[in-house]
């Protein structure tokens, strides 16, 4: 015979597990210090500057 379970408790347990997984993801994404955020920002600026400097100019094309 199958085990009898309370469906309401099972639903809540599943939702709790999903919320905990999302919390782990958010901690990894947003749980950084101010210094880490500034370092990432500076890195994005440096990369963007490098890409802008390495663009080729096409002959005969004028950008106004």
XYZ file of N, CA, C and O in Angstrom:
256
model
N 0.843 -1.164 0.000
C 0.000 0.000 0.000
C 0.900 1.244 0.000
O 1.948 1.271 0.636
N 0.478 2.258 -0.690
C 1.256 3.494 -0.827
C 1.180 4.315 0.453
O 0.222 4.228 1.217
N 2.214 5.110 0.651
C 2.255 5.978 1.826
C 1.295 7.151 1.627
O 1.249 7.772 0.565
N 0.548 7.462 2.637
C -0.399 8.570 2.577
C 0.358 9.861 2.912
O 1.064 9.934 3.922
N 0.221 10.857 2.023
C 0.890 12.135 2.255
C -0.126 13.270 2.204
O -1.173 13.160 1.584
N 0.193 14.332 2.887
C -0.636 15.525 2.862
C -0.175 16.344 1.652
O 0.957 16.811 1.595
N -1.057 16.529 0.669
C -0.683 17.222 -0.560
C -0.319 18.686 -0.302
O 0.543 19.236 -0.975
N -0.954 19.298 0.670
C -0.664 20.690 0.986
C 0.777 20.809 1.506
O 1.511 21.715 1.113
N 1.181 19.895 2.374
C 2.549 19.916 2.893
C 3.557 19.623 1.788
O 4.629 20.228 1.745
N 3.224 18.718 0.894
C 4.119 18.382 -0.210
C 4.290 19.590 -1.131
O 5.413 19.899 -1.570
N 3.219 20.307 -1.412
C 3.278 21.491 -2.261
C 4.138 22.572 -1.616
O 4.974 23.201 -2.261
N 3.934 22.783 -0.320
C 4.709 23.799 0.395
C 6.191 23.416 0.459
O 7.062 24.278 0.330
N 6.488 22.153 0.642
C 7.883 21.700 0.693
C 8.559 21.904 -0.659
O 9.729 22.320 -0.727
N 7.843 21.642 -1.742
C 8.388 21.842 -3.084
C 8.648 23.330 -3.345
O 9.679 23.700 -3.894
N 7.728 24.191 -2.925
C 7.901 25.634 -3.091
C 9.080 26.140 -2.259
O 9.847 26.995 -2.708
N 9.227 25.601 -1.059
C 10.334 26.014 -0.190
C 11.678 25.633 -0.816
O 12.635 26.419 -0.785
N 11.749 24.453 -1.399
C 12.983 24.002 -2.047
C 13.312 24.903 -3.246
O 14.472 25.264 -3.461
N 12.303 25.280 -4.002
C 12.514 26.164 -5.153
C 12.985 27.536 -4.684
O 13.886 28.139 -5.288
N 12.395 28.041 -3.611
C 12.800 29.344 -3.079
C 14.231 29.314 -2.560
O 14.970 30.280 -2.720
N 14.623 28.223 -1.939
C 15.989 28.104 -1.439
C 16.990 28.065 -2.591
O 18.066 28.665 -2.509
N 16.631 27.395 -3.676
C 17.515 27.347 -4.842
C 17.669 28.738 -5.450
O 18.767 29.150 -5.846
N 16.566 29.477 -5.502
C 16.618 30.836 -6.037
C 17.446 31.740 -5.127
O 18.178 32.612 -5.601
N 17.368 31.532 -3.821
C 18.142 32.331 -2.874
C 19.633 32.098 -3.067
O 20.431 33.041 -3.001
N 20.026 30.876 -3.314
C 21.437 30.560 -3.557
C 21.917 31.284 -4.813
O 23.003 31.879 -4.835
N 21.103 31.270 -5.849
C 21.451 31.953 -7.095
C 21.566 33.466 -6.878
O 22.501 34.102 -7.364
N 20.635 34.038 -6.125
C 20.666 35.477 -5.867
C 21.861 35.873 -5.012
O 22.440 36.935 -5.220
N 22.238 35.036 -4.066
C 23.422 35.338 -3.252
C 24.666 35.379 -4.121
O 25.542 36.225 -3.931
N 24.738 34.474 -5.084
C 25.893 34.464 -5.977
C 25.883 35.676 -6.893
O 26.938 36.237 -7.203
N 24.706 36.103 -7.309
C 24.610 37.212 -8.247
C 24.734 38.576 -7.565
O 25.439 39.457 -8.041
N 24.057 38.765 -6.455
C 23.966 40.086 -5.852
C 24.755 40.231 -4.553
O 24.925 41.343 -4.076
N 25.227 39.157 -3.999
C 25.906 39.227 -2.705
C 27.381 39.523 -2.831
O 28.218 38.718 -2.436
N 27.701 40.677 -3.401
C 29.100 41.045 -3.571
C 29.370 42.350 -2.837
O 28.473 43.158 -2.627
N 30.618 42.554 -2.503
C 30.993 43.768 -1.787
C 31.083 44.940 -2.761
O 31.131 44.757 -3.991
N 31.132 46.133 -2.212
C 31.229 47.341 -3.018
C 32.513 47.344 -3.844
O 32.515 47.740 -5.011
N 33.594 46.873 -3.253
C 34.885 46.837 -3.946
C 34.816 45.891 -5.145
O 35.343 46.194 -6.225
N 34.177 44.752 -4.975
C 34.042 43.804 -6.079
C 33.216 44.402 -7.218
O 33.540 44.228 -8.390
N 32.141 45.106 -6.867
C 31.307 45.740 -7.889
C 32.085 46.810 -8.636
O 31.986 46.926 -9.860
N 32.877 47.612 -7.916
C 33.681 48.649 -8.554
C 34.732 48.037 -9.469
O 34.983 48.543 -10.566
N 35.349 46.946 -9.040
C 36.363 46.279 -9.855
C 35.742 45.756 -11.149
O 36.338 45.887 -12.228
N 34.550 45.179 -11.066
C 33.864 44.699 -12.263
C 33.518 45.859 -13.185
O 33.655 45.755 -14.409
N 33.057 46.964 -12.619
C 32.728 48.133 -13.424
C 33.945 48.670 -14.155
O 33.871 49.018 -15.342
N 35.070 48.740 -13.454
C 36.307 49.207 -14.077
C 36.760 48.255 -15.182
O 37.258 48.684 -16.220
N 36.555 46.978 -14.978
C 36.936 45.993 -15.987
C 36.071 46.160 -17.237
O 36.589 46.110 -18.354
N 34.761 46.397 -17.074
C 33.878 46.599 -18.223
C 34.272 47.861 -18.989
O 34.257 47.879 -20.219
N 34.652 48.902 -18.270
C 35.085 50.137 -18.925
C 36.361 49.885 -19.711
O 36.509 50.321 -20.857
N 37.308 49.166 -19.099
C 38.580 48.862 -19.759
C 38.348 48.036 -21.024
O 38.935 48.304 -22.072
N 37.482 47.041 -20.943
C 37.205 46.191 -22.109
C 36.519 47.006 -23.201
O 36.855 46.886 -24.379
N 35.557 47.831 -22.816
C 34.867 48.666 -23.793
C 35.812 49.629 -24.485
O 35.735 49.838 -25.701
N 36.724 50.208 -23.727
C 37.704 51.132 -24.287
C 38.621 50.400 -25.264
O 38.927 50.907 -26.348
N 39.056 49.194 -24.899
C 39.912 48.405 -25.766
C 39.209 48.069 -27.073
O 39.785 48.177 -28.155
N 37.934 47.714 -26.993
C 37.177 47.383 -28.201
C 36.980 48.614 -29.082
O 37.068 48.531 -30.305
N 36.704 49.757 -28.481
C 36.521 50.980 -29.252
C 37.816 51.391 -29.951
O 37.792 51.871 -31.089
N 38.938 51.207 -29.280
C 40.216 51.581 -29.864
C 40.633 50.645 -30.988
O 41.389 51.035 -31.874
N 40.140 49.422 -30.989
C 40.574 48.454 -31.987
C 39.632 48.366 -33.188
O 39.830 47.528 -34.053
N 38.649 49.259 -33.263
C 37.753 49.262 -34.422
C 38.503 49.741 -35.647
O 39.342 50.635 -35.578
N 38.165 49.154 -36.772
C 38.802 49.546 -38.020
C 37.976 50.651 -38.670
O 36.765 50.648 -38.623
N 38.682 51.546 -39.321
C 38.018 52.592 -40.091
C 37.904 52.093 -41.525
O 38.873 51.641 -42.123
N 36.694 52.164 -42.081
C 36.503 51.730 -43.457
C 36.855 52.861 -44.389
O 36.522 54.020 -44.166
N 37.535 52.537 -45.496
C 37.944 53.549 -46.470
C 36.713 54.049 -47.212
O 35.853 53.292 -47.631
N 36.628 55.363 -47.356
C 35.538 55.968 -48.107
C 34.253 56.131 -47.330
O 33.263 56.589 -47.859
N 34.247 55.797 -46.100
C 33.031 55.926 -45.287
C 33.246 57.015 -44.258
O 34.238 57.023 -43.545
N 32.300 57.927 -44.194
C 32.405 59.014 -43.242
C 31.275 58.903 -42.243
O 30.119 58.794 -42.607
N 31.614 58.907 -40.976
C 30.611 58.908 -39.911
C 30.523 60.302 -39.349
O 31.492 60.852 -38.852
N 29.352 60.895 -39.429
C 29.164 62.238 -38.888
C 28.451 62.192 -37.593
O 27.615 61.515 -37.277
